[in-house]
Amino acid sequence: RLEKQESSIIRVIVGNPPYSVGQNSANDNNQNLNYPDLDKRIEETYVERSAIVSKRSLYDSYIRAIRWASDRIGNSGIIGFVTNAAFLDKPAMSGLRKCLAEEFSNVYTLNLRGDIRKNMLSKGRAQEGQNIFGSGSMTSVAITLLVKHPKSETGQIYYLDIGNDLSREEKLEKINTFFSVEGVSQADAWQKIVPDKHGDWINQRDSSFEKFITLGGKKEDFLKIFSGSSYGVVTNRDAWCYNLSKRKVAANMERMIDFYNQEVKRFEESERKDVDNFINMDPTKISWDYSQKRGVTQGRLGEYFEARIRKSVYRPFSKQWLYFDRFFNHSVYQMPKIFPEADSENLVICVSGIGARSGFSTLMVDRVPCLDNIEKGQCFPRYLYDVEE
């Protein structure tokens, strides 16, 4: 029976793929499984066609499901998925959108919206309405039908926005009027989308911005205003590294580092090789990250330095004390070149980064900024200090 099923031609694939791009915390010890062949296909298609440098989100579970289904539907059939709606307009998903337009005859996407975080961050201006899954999801949701027919032209994109500020019941009632796939294809309200050269479907960008001088970037072969830039600091353990009280930051970090060192010594004295199933995941003792797990396997002890506590702009107009340390912060990016010492003078323009839900905003700071001081903030400094790496 299994062999017969394996050899059968697949005509329809329907599903509700998980939305997780990864575990929320290393303490969860719940990483997504690796799929080398599938991820290679994503790299060859969606990643290859995307212009964005950071492509981690293209390995989200629901994107993997789309790639898996697309490779198995053959030259004709229908794929129907309920997924996160982020792929509709996120810049990092441009490669996915380009491939869908090329690989399928018709793409029907019903945007149910319901991004609760976008509603909160925009103070209701986003008009996302209630989530279709109630409290079961914080993200926007889309129903997408991918239709492949060997005798039809590819790239016909049809889009339908469910509407502004609708309740969950109102959205379900609208969905119910479609009845079937045939009902969907005959709906009068579908907007026919012509993708632009960037792969944008909705919220297509204004190409005139390409004529402006770039604010900054890593490439050296184009004109830019700032020669250096950096993300804000990402600790992945704000509860330990940040506090309004300098004394509490010191106490928290000393306690966490002591516990980390105990785990290093305990691992050295054991015969265990699997660090994930050996270390103590108690979140009241430590917040684990990849660097600390690797440190345990390498026998690397941590050391507390009081001089590494400094003022940081944690949120707009709100400074807190930060334990600034390459090993116990997830990433400090280029901040050591911008604020090498606690009393280093500098001015930094922080602007909203790619993927910010709250729209564009900017703020100038004079201390090390957190990544979400301005959401996913890109930071452009007045000075870059010469420091040894």
JSON list of N, CA, C and O in Angstrom, two decimals, residues 20-21 32-50 54-72 92-97 99-100 103:
[
{"chain": "A", "resi": 20, "resn": "SER", "atom": "N", "xyz": [6.59, 28.25, 12.54]},
{"chain": "A", "resi": 20, "resn": "SER", "atom": "CA", "xyz": [7.81, 28.52, 13.32]},
{"chain": "A", "resi": 20, "resn": "SER", "atom": "C", "xyz": [9.05, 28.56, 12.45]},
{"chain": "A", "resi": 20, "resn": "SER", "atom": "O", "xyz": [9.34, 27.65, 11.69]},
{"chain": "A", "resi": 21, "resn": "VAL", "atom": "N", "xyz": [9.83, 29.67, 12.60]},
{"chain": "A", "resi": 21, "resn": "VAL", "atom": "CA", "xyz": [11.12, 29.76, 11.93]},
{"chain": "A", "resi": 21, "resn": "VAL", "atom": "C", "xyz": [12.23, 29.22, 12.83]},
{"chain": "A", "resi": 21, "resn": "VAL", "atom": "O", "xyz": [13.33, 28.95, 12.40]},
{"chain": "A", "resi": 32, "resn": "ASN", "atom": "N", "xyz": [14.07, 23.44, 15.27]},
{"chain": "A", "resi": 32, "resn": "ASN", "atom": "CA", "xyz": [13.44, 22.80, 14.11]},
{"chain": "A", "resi": 32, "resn": "ASN", "atom": "C", "xyz": [14.37, 21.73, 13.54]},
{"chain": "A", "resi": 32, "resn": "ASN", "atom": "O", "xyz": [15.59, 21.85, 13.61]},
{"chain": "A", "resi": 33, "resn": "LEU", "atom": "N", "xyz": [13.78, 20.69, 12.99]},
{"chain": "A", "resi": 33, "resn": "LEU", "atom": "CA", "xyz": [14.58, 19.64, 12.38]},
{"chain": "A", "resi": 33, "resn": "LEU", "atom": "C", "xyz": [15.26, 20.15, 11.11]},
{"chain": "A", "resi": 33, "resn": "LEU", "atom": "O", "xyz": [14.77, 21.07, 10.46]},
{"chain": "A", "resi": 34, "resn": "ASN", "atom": "N", "xyz": [16.39, 19.56, 10.77]},
{"chain": "A", "resi": 34, "resn": "ASN", "atom": "CA", "xyz": [17.10, 19.90, 9.54]},
{"chain": "A", "resi": 34, "resn": "ASN", "atom": "C", "xyz": [16.61, 19.02, 8.40]},
{"chain": "A", "resi": 34, "resn": "ASN", "atom": "O", "xyz": [16.42, 17.82, 8.56]},
{"chain": "A", "resi": 35, "resn": "TYR", "atom": "N", "xyz": [16.43, 19.64, 7.24]},
{"chain": "A", "resi": 35, "resn": "TYR", "atom": "CA", "xyz": [16.04, 18.92, 6.02]},
{"chain": "A", "resi": 35, "resn": "TYR", "atom": "C", "xyz": [17.01, 19.33, 4.92]},
{"chain": "A", "resi": 35, "resn": "TYR", "atom": "O", "xyz": [16.73, 20.26, 4.15]},
{"chain": "A", "resi": 36, "resn": "PRO", "atom": "N", "xyz": [18.17, 18.69, 4.84]},
{"chain": "A", "resi": 36, "resn": "PRO", "atom": "CA", "xyz": [19.23, 19.13, 3.92]},
{"chain": "A", "resi": 36, "resn": "PRO", "atom": "C", "xyz": [18.79, 19.24, 2.47]},
{"chain": "A", "resi": 36, "resn": "PRO", "atom": "O", "xyz": [19.09, 20.25, 1.81]},
{"chain": "A", "resi": 37, "resn": "ASP", "atom": "N", "xyz": [18.10, 18.24, 1.96]},
{"chain": "A", "resi": 37, "resn": "ASP", "atom": "CA", "xyz": [17.68, 18.27, 0.55]},
{"chain": "A", "resi": 37, "resn": "ASP", "atom": "C", "xyz": [16.66, 19.37, 0.29]},
{"chain": "A", "resi": 37, "resn": "ASP", "atom": "O", "xyz": [16.74, 20.09, -0.71]},
{"chain": "A", "resi": 38, "resn": "LEU", "atom": "N", "xyz": [15.70, 19.50, 1.20]},
{"chain": "A", "resi": 38, "resn": "LEU", "atom": "CA", "xyz": [14.68, 20.53, 1.05]},
{"chain": "A", "resi": 38, "resn": "LEU", "atom": "C", "xyz": [15.29, 21.93, 1.16]},
{"chain": "A", "resi": 38, "resn": "LEU", "atom": "O", "xyz": [14.97, 22.82, 0.37]},
{"chain": "A", "resi": 39, "resn": "ASP", "atom": "N", "xyz": [16.18, 22.11, 2.14]},
{"chain": "A", "resi": 39, "resn": "ASP", "atom": "CA", "xyz": [16.81, 23.41, 2.30]},
{"chain": "A", "resi": 39, "resn": "ASP", "atom": "C", "xyz": [17.70, 23.76, 1.11]},
{"chain": "A", "resi": 39, "resn": "ASP", "atom": "O", "xyz": [17.84, 24.93, 0.76]},
{"chain": "A", "resi": 40, "resn": "LYS", "atom": "N", "xyz": [18.28, 22.75, 0.48]},
{"chain": "A", "resi": 40, "resn": "LYS", "atom": "CA", "xyz": [19.08, 22.99, -0.72]},
{"chain": "A", "resi": 40, "resn": "LYS", "atom": "C", "xyz": [18.20, 23.50, -1.85]},
{"chain": "A", "resi": 40, "resn": "LYS", "atom": "O", "xyz": [18.58, 24.40, -2.62]},
{"chain": "A", "resi": 41, "resn": "ARG", "atom": "N", "xyz": [16.98, 22.94, -1.97]},
{"chain": "A", "resi": 41, "resn": "ARG", "atom": "CA", "xyz": [16.04, 23.40, -2.99]},
{"chain": "A", "resi": 41, "resn": "ARG", "atom": "C", "xyz": [15.62, 24.85, -2.73]},
{"chain": "A", "resi": 41, "resn": "ARG", "atom": "O", "xyz": [15.48, 25.64, -3.67]},
{"chain": "A", "resi": 42, "resn": "ILE", "atom": "N", "xyz": [15.42, 25.19, -1.45]},
{"chain": "A", "resi": 42, "resn": "ILE", "atom": "CA", "xyz": [15.08, 26.57, -1.11]},
{"chain": "A", "resi": 42, "resn": "ILE", "atom": "C", "xyz": [16.23, 27.50, -1.47]},
{"chain": "A", "resi": 42, "resn": "ILE", "atom": "O", "xyz": [16.02, 28.59, -2.02]},
{"chain": "A", "resi": 43, "resn": "GLU", "atom": "N", "xyz": [17.45, 27.06, -1.20]},
{"chain": "A", "resi": 43, "resn": "GLU", "atom": "CA", "xyz": [18.63, 27.87, -1.54]},
{"chain": "A", "resi": 43, "resn": "GLU", "atom": "C", "xyz": [18.74, 28.08, -3.05]},
{"chain": "A", "resi": 43, "resn": "GLU", "atom": "O", "xyz": [19.08, 29.18, -3.51]},
{"chain": "A", "resi": 44, "resn": "GLU", "atom": "N", "xyz": [18.41, 27.05, -3.82]},
{"chain": "A", "resi": 44, "resn": "GLU", "atom": "CA", "xyz": [18.52, 27.12, -5.28]},
{"chain": "A", "resi": 44, "resn": "GLU", "atom": "C", "xyz": [17.41, 27.96, -5.92]},
{"chain": "A", "resi": 44, "resn": "GLU", "atom": "O", "xyz": [17.57, 28.41, -7.06]},
{"chain": "A", "resi": 45, "resn": "THR", "atom": "N", "xyz": [16.32, 28.17, -5.19]},
{"chain": "A", "resi": 45, "resn": "THR", "atom": "CA", "xyz": [15.16, 28.86, -5.78]},
{"chain": "A", "resi": 45, "resn": "THR", "atom": "C", "xyz": [14.85, 30.16, -5.03]},
{"chain": "A", "resi": 45, "resn": "THR", "atom": "O", "xyz": [15.22, 31.24, -5.48]},
{"chain": "A", "resi": 46, "resn": "TYR", "atom": "N", "xyz": [14.19, 30.07, -3.88]},
{"chain": "A", "resi": 46, "resn": "TYR", "atom": "CA", "xyz": [13.74, 31.25, -3.17]},
{"chain": "A", "resi": 46, "resn": "TYR", "atom": "C", "xyz": [14.89, 32.15, -2.72]},
{"chain": "A", "resi": 46, "resn": "TYR", "atom": "O", "xyz": [14.82, 33.38, -2.86]},
{"chain": "A", "resi": 47, "resn": "VAL", "atom": "N", "xyz": [15.94, 31.55, -2.18]},
{"chain": "A", "resi": 47, "resn": "VAL", "atom": "CA", "xyz": [17.09, 32.34, -1.72]},
{"chain": "A", "resi": 47, "resn": "VAL", "atom": "C", "xyz": [17.84, 32.95, -2.89]},
{"chain": "A", "resi": 47, "resn": "VAL", "atom": "O", "xyz": [18.21, 34.13, -2.87]},
{"chain": "A", "resi": 48, "resn": "GLU", "atom": "N", "xyz": [18.04, 32.16, -3.92]},
{"chain": "A", "resi": 48, "resn": "GLU", "atom": "CA", "xyz": [18.77, 32.63, -5.10]},
{"chain": "A", "resi": 48, "resn": "GLU", "atom": "C", "xyz": [18.10, 33.84, -5.74]},
{"chain": "A", "resi": 48, "resn": "GLU", "atom": "O", "xyz": [18.77, 34.76, -6.23]},
{"chain": "A", "resi": 49, "resn": "ARG", "atom": "N", "xyz": [16.77, 33.88, -5.71]},
{"chain": "A", "resi": 49, "resn": "ARG", "atom": "CA", "xyz": [16.02, 34.95, -6.37]},
{"chain": "A", "resi": 49, "resn": "ARG", "atom": "C", "xyz": [15.75, 36.15, -5.46]},
{"chain": "A", "resi": 49, "resn": "ARG", "atom": "O", "xyz": [15.16, 37.13, -5.90]},
{"chain": "A", "resi": 50, "resn": "SER", "atom": "N", "xyz": [16.18, 36.06, -4.20]},
{"chain": "A", "resi": 50, "resn": "SER", "atom": "CA", "xyz": [15.91, 37.14, -3.25]},
{"chain": "A", "resi": 50, "resn": "SER", "atom": "C", "xyz": [17.10, 38.10, -3.20]},
{"chain": "A", "resi": 50, "resn": "SER", "atom": "O", "xyz": [18.25, 37.67, -3.22]},
{"chain": "A", "resi": 54, "resn": "SER", "atom": "N", "xyz": [19.66, 39.14, 4.59]},
{"chain": "A", "resi": 54, "resn": "SER", "atom": "CA", "xyz": [19.21, 38.24, 5.65]},
{"chain": "A", "resi": 54, "resn": "SER", "atom": "C", "xyz": [18.06, 37.38, 5.13]},
{"chain": "A", "resi": 54, "resn": "SER", "atom": "O", "xyz": [16.96, 37.88, 4.90]},
{"chain": "A", "resi": 55, "resn": "LYS", "atom": "N", "xyz": [18.30, 36.08, 4.95]},
{"chain": "A", "resi": 55, "resn": "LYS", "atom": "CA", "xyz": [17.31, 35.20, 4.33]},
{"chain": "A", "resi": 55, "resn": "LYS", "atom": "C", "xyz": [16.86, 34.08, 5.25]},
{"chain": "A", "resi": 55, "resn": "LYS", "atom": "O", "xyz": [16.32, 33.07, 4.83]},
{"chain": "A", "resi": 56, "resn": "ARG", "atom": "N", "xyz": [17.08, 34.26, 6.57]},
{"chain": "A", "resi": 56, "resn": "ARG", "atom": "CA", "xyz": [16.72, 33.24, 7.54]},
{"chain": "A", "resi": 56, "resn": "ARG", "atom": "C", "xyz": [15.24, 32.89, 7.47]},
{"chain": "A", "resi": 56, "resn": "ARG", "atom": "O", "xyz": [14.85, 31.73, 7.60]},
{"chain": "A", "resi": 57, "resn": "SER", "atom": "N", "xyz": [14.39, 33.91, 7.26]},
{"chain": "A", "resi": 57, "resn": "SER", "atom": "CA", "xyz": [12.95, 33.67, 7.26]},
{"chain": "A", "resi": 57, "resn": "SER", "atom": "C", "xyz": [12.49, 32.79, 6.10]},
{"chain": "A", "resi": 57, "resn": "SER", "atom": "O", "xyz": [11.39, 32.24, 6.13]},
{"chain": "A", "resi": 58, "resn": "LEU", "atom": "N", "xyz": [13.34, 32.64, 5.08]},
{"chain": "A", "resi": 58, "resn": "LEU", "atom": "CA", "xyz": [12.98, 31.78, 3.94]},
{"chain": "A", "resi": 58, "resn": "LEU", "atom": "C", "xyz": [13.08, 30.30, 4.29]},
{"chain": "A", "resi": 58, "resn": "LEU", "atom": "O", "xyz": [12.72, 29.44, 3.47]},
{"chain": "A", "resi": 59, "resn": "TYR", "atom": "N", "xyz": [13.57, 30.00, 5.49]},
{"chain": "A", "resi": 59, "resn": "TYR", "atom": "CA", "xyz": [13.62, 28.61, 5.95]},
{"chain": "A", "resi": 59, "resn": "TYR", "atom": "C", "xyz": [12.56, 28.36, 7.03]},
{"chain": "A", "resi": 59, "resn": "TYR", "atom": "O", "xyz": [12.63, 27.37, 7.75]},
{"chain": "A", "resi": 60, "resn": "ASP", "atom": "N", "xyz": [11.60, 29.27, 7.14]},
{"chain": "A", "resi": 60, "resn": "ASP", "atom": "CA", "xyz": [10.46, 29.08, 8.04]},
{"chain": "A", "resi": 60, "resn": "ASP", "atom": "C", "xyz": [9.74, 27.79, 7.64]},
{"chain": "A", "resi": 60, "resn": "ASP", "atom": "O", "xyz": [9.74, 27.39, 6.47]},
{"chain": "A", "resi": 61, "resn": "SER", "atom": "N", "xyz": [9.12, 27.15, 8.60]},
{"chain": "A", "resi": 61, "resn": "SER", "atom": "CA", "xyz": [8.47, 25.85, 8.33]},
{"chain": "A", "resi": 61, "resn": "SER", "atom": "C", "xyz": [7.42, 25.93, 7.23]},
{"chain": "A", "resi": 61, "resn": "SER", "atom": "O", "xyz": [7.28, 25.02, 6.42]},
{"chain": "A", "resi": 62, "resn": "TYR", "atom": "N", "xyz": [6.66, 27.03, 7.20]},
{"chain": "A", "resi": 62, "resn": "TYR", "atom": "CA", "xyz": [5.61, 27.09, 6.18]},
{"chain": "A", "resi": 62, "resn": "TYR", "atom": "C", "xyz": [6.19, 27.34, 4.79]},
{"chain": "A", "resi": 62, "resn": "TYR", "atom": "O", "xyz": [5.63, 26.91, 3.78]},
{"chain": "A", "resi": 63, "resn": "ILE", "atom": "N", "xyz": [7.35, 28.02, 4.72]},
{"chain": "A", "resi": 63, "resn": "ILE", "atom": "CA", "xyz": [8.02, 28.19, 3.43]},
{"chain": "A", "resi": 63, "resn": "ILE", "atom": "C", "xyz": [8.58, 26.85, 2.96]},
{"chain": "A", "resi": 63, "resn": "ILE", "atom": "O", "xyz": [8.51, 26.50, 1.77]},
{"chain": "A", "resi": 64, "resn": "ARG", "atom": "N", "xyz": [9.11, 26.08, 3.89]},
{"chain": "A", "resi": 64, "resn": "ARG", "atom": "CA", "xyz": [9.57, 24.73, 3.54]},
{"chain": "A", "resi": 64, "resn": "ARG", "atom": "C", "xyz": [8.42, 23.89, 3.00]},
{"chain": "A", "resi": 64, "resn": "ARG", "atom": "O", "xyz": [8.59, 23.12, 2.05]},
{"chain": "A", "resi": 65, "resn": "ALA", "atom": "N", "xyz": [7.24, 24.04, 3.62]},
{"chain": "A", "resi": 65, "resn": "ALA", "atom": "CA", "xyz": [6.07, 23.27, 3.16]},
{"chain": "A", "resi": 65, "resn": "ALA", "atom": "C", "xyz": [5.68, 23.67, 1.74]},
{"chain": "A", "resi": 65, "resn": "ALA", "atom": "O", "xyz": [5.32, 22.81, 0.91]},
{"chain": "A", "resi": 66, "resn": "ILE", "atom": "N", "xyz": [5.75, 24.96, 1.42]},
{"chain": "A", "resi": 66, "resn": "ILE", "atom": "CA", "xyz": [5.43, 25.41, 0.07]},
{"chain": "A", "resi": 66, "resn": "ILE", "atom": "C", "xyz": [6.42, 24.83, -0.94]},
{"chain": "A", "resi": 66, "resn": "ILE", "atom": "O", "xyz": [6.03, 24.36, -2.02]},
{"chain": "A", "resi": 67, "resn": "ARG", "atom": "N", "xyz": [7.71, 24.85, -0.59]},
{"chain": "A", "resi": 67, "resn": "ARG", "atom": "CA", "xyz": [8.73, 24.30, -1.51]},
{"chain": "A", "resi": 67, "resn": "ARG", "atom": "C", "xyz": [8.52, 22.79, -1.68]},
{"chain": "A", "resi": 67, "resn": "ARG", "atom": "O", "xyz": [8.61, 22.26, -2.81]},
{"chain": "A", "resi": 68, "resn": "TRP", "atom": "N", "xyz": [8.28, 22.09, -0.60]},
{"chain": "A", "resi": 68, "resn": "TRP", "atom": "CA", "xyz": [8.06, 20.63, -0.64]},
{"chain": "A", "resi": 68, "resn": "TRP", "atom": "C", "xyz": [6.87, 20.30, -1.54]},
{"chain": "A", "resi": 68, "resn": "TRP", "atom": "O", "xyz": [6.94, 19.43, -2.39]},
{"chain": "A", "resi": 69, "resn": "ALA", "atom": "N", "xyz": [5.76, 21.02, -1.36]},
{"chain": "A", "resi": 69, "resn": "ALA", "atom": "CA", "xyz": [4.55, 20.75, -2.14]},
{"chain": "A", "resi": 69, "resn": "ALA", "atom": "C", "xyz": [4.77, 21.11, -3.61]},
{"chain": "A", "resi": 69, "resn": "ALA", "atom": "O", "xyz": [4.32, 20.39, -4.51]},
{"chain": "A", "resi": 70, "resn": "SER", "atom": "N", "xyz": [5.45, 22.23, -3.86]},
{"chain": "A", "resi": 70, "resn": "SER", "atom": "CA", "xyz": [5.69, 22.67, -5.24]},
{"chain": "A", "resi": 70, "resn": "SER", "atom": "C", "xyz": [6.50, 21.65, -6.03]},
{"chain": "A", "resi": 70, "resn": "SER", "atom": "O", "xyz": [6.29, 21.48, -7.23]},
{"chain": "A", "resi": 71, "resn": "ASP", "atom": "N", "xyz": [7.42, 20.97, -5.35]},
{"chain": "A", "resi": 71, "resn": "ASP", "atom": "CA", "xyz": [8.25, 19.98, -6.02]},
{"chain": "A", "resi": 71, "resn": "ASP", "atom": "C", "xyz": [7.53, 18.65, -6.23]},
{"chain": "A", "resi": 71, "resn": "ASP", "atom": "O", "xyz": [7.99, 17.81, -6.99]},
{"chain": "A", "resi": 72, "resn": "ARG", "atom": "N", "xyz": [6.39, 18.45, -5.58]},
{"chain": "A", "resi": 72, "resn": "ARG", "atom": "CA", "xyz": [5.70, 17.17, -5.66]},
{"chain": "A", "resi": 72, "resn": "ARG", "atom": "C", "xyz": [4.39, 17.20, -6.42]},
{"chain": "A", "resi": 72, "resn": "ARG", "atom": "O", "xyz": [3.80, 16.16, -6.68]},
{"chain": "A", "resi": 92, "resn": "ALA", "atom": "N", "xyz": [12.21, 40.20, 2.29]},
{"chain": "A", "resi": 92, "resn": "ALA", "atom": "CA", "xyz": [13.00, 38.97, 2.28]},
{"chain": "A", "resi": 92, "resn": "ALA", "atom": "C", "xyz": [12.32, 37.85, 1.49]},
{"chain": "A", "resi": 92, "resn": "ALA", "atom": "O", "xyz": [12.97, 36.88, 1.10]},
{"chain": "A", "resi": 93, "resn": "MET", "atom": "N", "xyz": [11.01, 37.97, 1.25]},
{"chain": "A", "resi": 93, "resn": "MET", "atom": "CA", "xyz": [10.25, 36.93, 0.57]},
{"chain": "A", "resi": 93, "resn": "MET", "atom": "C", "xyz": [10.12, 37.19, -0.94]},
{"chain": "A", "resi": 93, "resn": "MET", "atom": "O", "xyz": [9.36, 36.51, -1.62]},
{"chain": "A", "resi": 94, "resn": "SER", "atom": "N", "xyz": [10.85, 38.18, -1.46]},
{"chain": "A", "resi": 94, "resn": "SER", "atom": "CA", "xyz": [10.71, 38.51, -2.89]},
{"chain": "A", "resi": 94, "resn": "SER", "atom": "C", "xyz": [11.07, 37.33, -3.78]},
{"chain": "A", "resi": 94, "resn": "SER", "atom": "O", "xyz": [10.43, 37.10, -4.81]},
{"chain": "A", "resi": 95, "resn": "GLY", "atom": "N", "xyz": [12.09, 36.55, -3.39]},
{"chain": "A", "resi": 95, "resn": "GLY", "atom": "CA", "xyz": [12.47, 35.38, -4.18]},
{"chain": "A", "resi": 95, "resn": "GLY", "atom": "C", "xyz": [11.38, 34.33, -4.21]},
{"chain": "A", "resi": 95, "resn": "GLY", "atom": "O", "xyz": [11.14, 33.70, -5.25]},
{"chain": "A", "resi": 96, "resn": "LEU", "atom": "N", "xyz": [10.69, 34.15, -3.08]},
{"chain": "A", "resi": 96, "resn": "LEU", "atom": "CA", "xyz": [9.57, 33.21, -3.03]},
{"chain": "A", "resi": 96, "resn": "LEU", "atom": "C", "xyz": [8.46, 33.66, -3.97]},
{"chain": "A", "resi": 96, "resn": "LEU", "atom": "O", "xyz": [7.93, 32.87, -4.75]},
{"chain": "A", "resi": 97, "resn": "ARG", "atom": "N", "xyz": [8.12, 34.95, -3.91]},
{"chain": "A", "resi": 97, "resn": "ARG", "atom": "CA", "xyz": [7.04, 35.46, -4.77]},
{"chain": "A", "resi": 97, "resn": "ARG", "atom": "C", "xyz": [7.38, 35.32, -6.25]},
{"chain": "A", "resi": 97, "resn": "ARG", "atom": "O", "xyz": [6.52, 34.97, -7.08]},
{"chain": "A", "resi": 99, "resn": "CYS", "atom": "N", "xyz": [9.32, 33.07, -7.63]},
{"chain": "A", "resi": 99, "resn": "CYS", "atom": "CA", "xyz": [9.26, 31.65, -8.01]},
{"chain": "A", "resi": 99, "resn": "CYS", "atom": "C", "xyz": [7.82, 31.17, -8.13]},
{"chain": "A", "resi": 99, "resn": "CYS", "atom": "O", "xyz": [7.48, 30.41, -9.04]},
{"chain": "A", "resi": 100, "resn": "LEU", "atom": "N", "xyz": [6.94, 31.60, -7.22]},
{"chain": "A", "resi": 100, "resn": "LEU", "atom": "CA", "xyz": [5.54, 31.19, -7.30]},
{"chain": "A", "resi": 100, "resn": "LEU", "atom": "C", "xyz": [4.90, 31.68, -8.60]},
{"chain": "A", "resi": 100, "resn": "LEU", "atom": "O", "xyz": [4.14, 30.95, -9.24]},
{"chain": "A", "resi": 103, "resn": "GLU", "atom": "N", "xyz": [6.33, 29.38, -11.38]},
{"chain": "A", "resi": 103, "resn": "GLU", "atom": "CA", "xyz": [6.09, 27.94, -11.32]},
{"chain": "A", "resi": 103, "resn": "GLU", "atom": "C", "xyz": [4.61, 27.57, -11.44]},
{"chain": "A", "resi": 103, "resn": "GLU", "atom": "O", "xyz": [4.31, 26.41, -11.74]}
]
